[in-house]
Coordinates of C-alpha atoms and ligand atoms in Angstrom, one line a residue:
M195 CA 79.3 70.5 115.4
G196 CA 79.4 68.7 118.3
L197 CA 76.5 66.8 120.1
R198 CA 75.1 67.6 123.1
P199 CA 73.3 64.6 125.0
V200 CA 70.0 65.3 126.5
D201 CA 69.4 63.0 129.8
V202 CA 66.1 62.3 129.4
D203 CA 65.7 61.4 132.8
A204 CA 67.3 64.2 134.3
A205 CA 65.3 66.2 136.8
D206 CA 66.6 69.0 135.7
N207 CA 65.8 68.6 132.2
P208 CA 62.5 70.6 132.0
E209 CA 61.6 68.8 128.4
A210 CA 62.3 65.6 129.8
S211 CA 58.5 64.9 131.1
M212 CA 57.9 65.8 127.3
L213 CA 59.6 63.1 126.1
P214 CA 58.8 59.4 125.7
K215 CA 61.0 57.6 128.7
R216 CA 64.0 55.5 127.9
I217 CA 64.0 56.3 124.3
P218 CA 68.1 57.1 123.9
M219 CA 68.6 60.3 122.2
S220 CA 70.8 63.3 121.8
R221 CA 70.1 66.9 120.7
L222 CA 72.3 68.4 118.1
S223 CA 74.0 71.4 118.9
L224 CA 72.8 73.3 115.3
V225 CA 73.7 77.2 114.3
E226 CA 71.4 76.7 111.6
R227 CA 68.0 74.6 111.4
P228 CA 66.4 75.4 108.0
R229 CA 63.3 73.5 109.1
R230 CA 62.7 76.3 111.3
L231 CA 61.3 78.4 108.3
R232 CA 59.3 75.6 107.3
R233 CA 57.3 74.8 110.3
T234 CA 53.7 76.7 109.5
D235 CA 52.3 77.8 106.3
A236 CA 52.9 81.5 106.9
L237 CA 56.5 80.8 107.2
R238 CA 56.8 78.8 104.1
R239 CA 55.0 82.0 102.4
M240 CA 57.3 84.0 103.8
A241 CA 60.3 82.0 103.0
R242 CA 59.2 81.5 99.1
E243 CA 62.0 82.1 96.5
A244 CA 59.7 81.9 93.5
I245 CA 56.2 82.5 92.5
L246 CA 54.0 81.5 89.8
T247 CA 51.0 83.7 88.8
P248 CA 48.7 84.1 86.3
A249 CA 50.6 87.3 84.5
D250 CA 53.6 84.7 84.0
L251 CA 51.5 82.5 81.6
V252 CA 51.3 82.6 78.0
Q253 CA 47.9 80.2 76.2
P254 CA 48.9 78.6 73.0
F255 CA 46.2 77.8 70.9
F256 CA 45.4 76.0 67.6
I257 CA 43.2 77.4 65.2
V258 CA 41.0 75.9 61.8
D259 CA 38.8 77.4 59.5
G260 CA 35.0 77.6 60.0
K261 CA 32.6 78.9 62.4
G262 CA 31.4 77.1 66.0
V263 CA 34.7 74.7 65.2
R264 CA 35.7 72.7 68.6
E265 CA 37.9 69.8 67.5
P266 CA 39.7 67.6 70.5
I267 CA 43.2 67.0 70.1
A268 CA 43.9 63.4 70.8
S269 CA 47.0 63.4 72.2
M270 CA 46.6 66.6 74.2
P271 CA 43.5 66.2 76.6
G272 CA 41.5 69.2 77.4
Q273 CA 43.2 71.3 74.4
H274 CA 41.0 71.8 70.9
R275 CA 41.4 73.0 67.4
L276 CA 39.0 76.5 67.3
S277 CA 37.7 78.2 65.1
I278 CA 37.8 82.2 65.2
D279 CA 34.6 82.6 66.7
L280 CA 35.3 80.0 69.6
L281 CA 38.8 81.7 69.7
I282 CA 37.9 85.1 71.0
E283 CA 35.3 83.3 73.7
E284 CA 38.5 81.3 75.1
V285 CA 40.6 84.5 75.1
K286 CA 38.0 86.4 77.4
V287 CA 38.2 84.1 79.5
L288 CA 41.7 83.9 79.8
R289 CA 41.7 87.8 80.3
S290 CA 39.1 87.8 83.2
L291 CA 41.6 84.6 84.6
G292 CA 44.5 87.4 84.6
V293 CA 46.5 85.6 81.8
P294 CA 48.0 88.3 79.4
G295 CA 48.8 86.4 76.4
I296 CA 48.1 84.2 73.8
A297 CA 50.4 82.5 71.0
L298 CA 48.3 81.3 67.7
F299 CA 49.0 78.3 65.1
P300 CA 46.8 77.9 62.5
K301 CA 45.7 74.6 60.9
I302 CA 46.0 74.8 57.0
D303 CA 44.1 72.4 54.8
D304 CA 46.5 70.0 52.9
A305 CA 45.3 71.7 49.6
K306 CA 46.8 74.8 50.9
K307 CA 49.9 73.9 51.4
T308 CA 53.0 74.3 49.1
P309 CA 56.4 73.5 48.7
G310 CA 57.1 76.9 49.0
G311 CA 54.6 77.8 51.7
E312 CA 53.3 80.8 50.2
E313 CA 50.0 80.9 52.1
A314 CA 52.1 82.0 55.4
W315 CA 52.0 85.6 53.9
N316 CA 48.2 85.6 52.4
D317 CA 46.8 88.5 54.4
D318 CA 43.2 86.6 54.1
G319 CA 45.1 83.8 56.0
L320 CA 43.9 82.2 58.8
A321 CA 46.0 83.9 61.3
P322 CA 45.6 87.2 59.9
R323 CA 42.2 87.0 60.0
A324 CA 42.5 85.4 63.5
L325 CA 44.7 88.0 64.4
R326 CA 42.4 90.9 63.0
A327 CA 39.2 89.8 64.8
L328 CA 40.8 89.3 68.3
K329 CA 42.4 92.9 68.0
D330 CA 38.5 94.2 67.3
A331 CA 36.8 91.6 70.1
C332 CA 39.7 92.0 72.7
P333 CA 42.2 94.5 72.2
E334 CA 44.4 94.4 75.1
V335 CA 45.3 91.0 74.7
M336 CA 48.9 90.4 73.5
V337 CA 48.9 88.1 70.8
I338 CA 52.6 86.3 70.1
G339 CA 52.2 85.3 66.0
D340 CA 54.5 82.1 65.2
I341 CA 57.0 83.0 62.3
A342 CA 57.6 79.5 60.4
L343 CA 56.4 77.6 57.3
D344 CA 55.9 74.6 59.0
P345 CA 52.1 74.6 59.3
F346 CA 52.3 76.1 55.4
T347 CA 54.5 73.8 53.3
S348 CA 54.1 70.6 51.8
T349 CA 57.1 69.2 53.4
G350 CA 56.2 70.0 57.0
Q351 CA 59.6 72.0 57.5
D352 CA 59.9 75.2 58.8
G353 CA 62.0 76.3 56.0
L354 CA 61.8 75.9 52.3
T355 CA 63.5 72.8 50.6
E356 CA 65.8 72.9 47.6
D357 CA 67.7 70.4 46.0
T358 CA 71.1 71.7 46.4
S359 CA 74.6 71.1 44.7
W360 CA 77.7 71.9 46.0
P361 CA 80.8 72.7 44.1
G362 CA 82.9 69.6 43.6
M363 CA 79.3 67.6 44.3
K364 CA 78.4 65.2 41.6
D365 CA 74.6 64.6 42.9
T366 CA 72.1 67.3 44.6
T367 CA 70.7 66.7 47.8
P368 CA 67.7 67.9 49.4
E369 CA 68.4 70.5 52.0
I370 CA 66.7 72.6 54.1
V371 CA 68.2 76.4 52.3
N372 CA 68.7 79.3 54.6
D373 CA 68.8 82.3 52.8
P374 CA 66.0 81.8 50.7
T375 CA 63.4 80.8 53.9
V376 CA 64.8 84.0 55.7
A377 CA 63.2 85.9 52.8
A378 CA 59.8 84.0 53.0
L379 CA 59.9 84.7 56.9
V380 CA 60.3 88.6 56.7
K381 CA 57.2 88.2 54.6
Q382 CA 55.0 86.2 57.0
A383 CA 56.5 88.6 59.8
L384 CA 55.3 91.7 57.6
C385 CA 51.9 90.2 57.1
E386 CA 51.2 89.4 61.0
A387 CA 52.3 92.7 61.5
R388 CA 49.9 94.4 58.8
A389 CA 47.4 92.0 60.7
G390 CA 48.0 93.8 64.1
V391 CA 50.5 91.3 66.0
D392 CA 52.3 92.4 69.4
V393 CA 54.8 90.1 68.9
V394 CA 56.3 88.0 66.4
A395 CA 58.2 84.8 67.1
P396 CA 60.2 83.3 64.4
S397 CA 60.3 79.5 65.6
D398 CA 62.2 78.2 62.9
M399 CA 65.7 78.5 63.9
M400 CA 67.4 79.9 60.3
D401 CA 70.1 81.7 60.7
G402 CA 69.9 85.7 60.6
R403 CA 66.5 85.8 60.7
I404 CA 66.0 88.1 63.6
G405 CA 68.3 90.9 62.0
A406 CA 66.2 90.4 58.8
I407 CA 63.0 90.7 60.2
R408 CA 63.7 93.6 62.6
Q409 CA 65.1 95.7 59.7
A410 CA 61.9 94.8 57.6
L411 CA 59.6 95.8 60.0
D412 CA 61.3 98.8 61.2
E413 CA 61.4 99.8 57.3
A414 CA 58.0 99.2 56.7
G415 CA 57.1 101.1 60.2
F416 CA 56.6 98.9 62.8
E417 CA 59.1 99.5 65.0
R418 CA 56.3 99.1 67.9
V419 CA 56.2 95.1 67.0
C420 CA 58.0 92.9 69.2
I421 CA 60.3 90.0 68.3
L422 CA 60.1 86.9 70.9
S423 CA 62.9 84.7 69.2
Y424 CA 63.1 80.9 69.6
A425 CA 66.5 80.9 70.3
A426 CA 67.6 77.9 71.7
K427 CA 64.9 75.5 70.3
Y428 CA 66.3 72.1 70.5
A429 CA 65.6 69.3 67.9
S430 CA 63.0 67.5 70.6
A431 CA 60.7 64.5 70.5
F432 CA 58.7 66.4 72.7
Y433 CA 56.9 68.0 69.8
G434 CA 55.0 64.8 68.4
P435 CA 51.3 65.8 70.1
F436 CA 51.8 69.8 68.4
R437 CA 52.7 68.1 64.8
D438 CA 49.3 65.8 65.7
A439 CA 47.4 68.9 66.6
L440 CA 48.6 70.7 63.0
D441 CA 49.1 67.6 61.0
S442 CA 52.6 69.3 60.7
A443 CA 54.9 66.4 61.0
P444 CA 58.0 66.4 58.3
R445 CA 57.1 64.4 55.0
G446 CA 59.5 62.6 52.5
G447 CA 62.1 61.7 55.3
L448 CA 63.9 64.7 56.1
D449 CA 64.1 65.5 60.1
K450 CA 64.6 69.1 61.6
K451 CA 68.1 68.4 62.7
T452 CA 70.0 70.5 60.1
Y453 CA 68.1 73.5 62.2
Q454 CA 66.7 73.0 65.6
M455 CA 69.8 72.4 68.4
N456 CA 71.3 68.8 69.3
P457 CA 69.9 68.0 72.7
A458 CA 73.3 67.4 74.0
N459 CA 74.3 71.3 74.0
R460 CA 74.2 73.6 76.2
R461 CA 77.2 76.2 75.4
E462 CA 75.5 76.3 71.7
A463 CA 72.2 77.9 73.4
L464 CA 74.3 80.5 74.7
R465 CA 75.7 81.5 71.2
E466 CA 71.9 81.2 69.5
V467 CA 70.7 83.6 72.5
R468 CA 73.9 85.9 71.6
L469 CA 73.5 86.1 68.0
D470 CA 69.7 86.9 68.2
I471 CA 69.8 89.6 70.6
A472 CA 72.4 91.0 68.8
E473 CA 70.3 90.9 65.9
G474 CA 67.6 92.9 67.5
A475 CA 65.4 90.4 69.7
D476 CA 63.6 91.6 72.7
M477 CA 62.9 88.3 74.4
V478 CA 64.6 84.8 73.9
M479 CA 63.2 81.5 74.7
V480 CA 64.4 77.9 75.7
K481 CA 62.4 75.3 74.3
P482 CA 60.9 72.5 75.6
A483 CA 61.5 73.9 78.9
L484 CA 61.7 70.9 81.6
P485 CA 64.3 68.5 79.9
Y486 CA 66.4 71.9 79.5
L487 CA 66.0 73.7 82.9
D488 CA 69.7 73.8 83.2
V489 CA 69.7 75.7 80.0
V490 CA 67.1 78.2 81.2
A491 CA 69.1 78.7 83.9
A492 CA 72.1 79.3 82.1
V493 CA 70.4 81.7 79.7
R494 CA 68.9 83.5 82.3
D495 CA 72.3 84.3 83.9
A496 CA 73.7 85.1 80.5
V497 CA 71.2 87.8 79.4
D498 CA 69.5 91.1 80.4
V499 CA 66.2 90.5 78.0
P500 CA 63.2 88.8 79.4
V501 CA 63.6 85.0 78.7
A502 CA 60.9 82.5 77.8
A503 CA 60.5 78.7 78.1
Y504 CA 58.1 76.7 76.2
H505 CA 56.3 73.9 78.4
V506 CA 55.9 71.8 75.2
S507 CA 52.9 69.5 73.9
G508 CA 54.7 66.4 75.1
E509 CA 55.6 67.7 78.2
Y510 CA 51.7 68.5 78.8
A511 CA 50.7 65.3 77.2
M512 CA 52.8 63.2 79.8
L513 CA 51.4 65.1 82.7
K514 CA 47.9 64.5 81.7
A515 CA 48.1 61.1 80.6
A516 CA 50.3 60.0 83.8
A517 CA 47.0 61.8 85.5
A518 CA 44.2 60.3 83.4
N519 CA 45.8 56.8 84.8
G520 CA 45.3 57.8 88.4
W521 CA 49.2 57.5 88.7
L522 CA 50.3 61.2 89.2
D523 CA 48.4 64.0 90.8
G524 CA 48.0 65.8 87.4
D525 CA 47.2 69.2 89.1
R526 CA 49.9 69.5 91.7
C527 CA 52.3 68.3 89.0
M528 CA 51.4 70.5 86.8
L529 CA 51.7 73.6 89.2
E530 CA 55.2 72.1 90.4
S531 CA 56.6 71.7 86.5
L532 CA 55.4 75.4 85.9
L533 CA 56.8 76.6 89.2
S534 CA 60.2 74.8 88.7
I535 CA 60.4 76.6 84.7
K536 CA 59.9 79.7 86.8
R537 CA 62.3 79.1 89.7
A538 CA 65.5 77.8 86.8
G539 CA 64.8 81.4 85.5
A540 CA 61.8 81.7 82.8
D541 CA 60.0 85.2 83.4
V542 CA 57.3 83.9 80.9
I543 CA 56.3 80.2 80.3
L544 CA 54.1 79.3 77.0
T545 CA 51.8 76.4 77.9
Y546 CA 48.7 74.6 77.4
A547 CA 47.9 74.3 81.2
A548 CA 47.8 78.1 81.4
R549 CA 44.2 78.2 81.7
E550 CA 43.5 75.7 84.2
V551 CA 46.6 76.8 86.0
A552 CA 45.5 80.6 86.0
A553 CA 42.3 79.2 87.5
K554 CA 43.7 77.6 90.6
L555 CA 46.3 80.1 91.1
Ligands
PBG807 C1 57.4 74.8 64.6 C2 56.7 74.7 65.9 C3 56.9 73.8 67.0 C4 56.3 73.8 68.1 C5 56.5 75.0 67.8 N1 56.3 75.7 66.6 C6 57.2 72.2 66.5 C7 58.3 72.0 65.5 O1 59.2 72.3 65.9 O2 58.4 70.6 64.8 C8 56.4 72.6 69.3 C9 55.3 73.4 70.1 C10 54.9 72.2 71.0 O3 55.5 71.0 71.3 O4 54.2 72.6 72.0 N2 57.8 76.2 64.0

């Protein structure tokens, strides 16, 4: 593209009088000038490719036993552990802001935690009670129930730990065992279905759990219950504040790397997603969100089911911390983060900021 020099002093140049004298300049002869579409707010809105709306958001909640309980979570400013009565108040506010759904995470007393996590399928447990109360008070809210054993196991693991020995091995080693865990997750999913859950969301990363849960739900007459699979869930350090909130950090030396994915892997995410959809997942999730936007985009391209992304506790906490220090404009950075997750291809965003963001949109 050639340059067309502009003589600022030339009498026949109508713009010359508007230009400062003696500043040498030239005009680019450009066919495309992308800035034209950014000149006014109306043009920018017209040319906008992605839009964030309250309907895209899901608010996760931490729940506790009791009445009138509202315990702040230190590492997640603005978030609380709520008793069921206050949860219902919050959900009504969310509905009025246009947020269609919530995700529930129960904080279980240490006394109820066992190696086998049996409390996970107690029909009188905290999560099923919360579900029934919610469905009574606000039947139209969509509730996503977490399927994983970590709030219930004394080990803090999403699965069952067994001392395992393999042929040729002298000693036993503790392992998170896949197939017995899947049997337990099936019981938990059925328990939540009986309590009225709309969507079960297995966040445990065991192999084969989607197919097993789908089959069990169907056999029990719960064909209408959806499955949102945490299909590509990474072994991430960004879950730290969540584990504070539930006091669910792994205890006893084992980490979660034998089931959650290696942050180095992207192709493997596509494999997990393919398997979960083949087994019957209605939706698939990538988690965390911002550090894994390439994975969100790749999954969006690869599948035709809705894609969710979980803007996790650590992503929320770091923005809140920077904002509290005056280092970032917290509100604008939050909106930009969530819009970016949407742009990358997520149809649904789980975020602790759902309420505050919906109030601003
Ligand atoms: C556990 C679970 C975790 C989160 C959701 N479900 C933590 C973990 O895997 O250790 C993390 C969510 C967040 O950090 O906001 N099943």
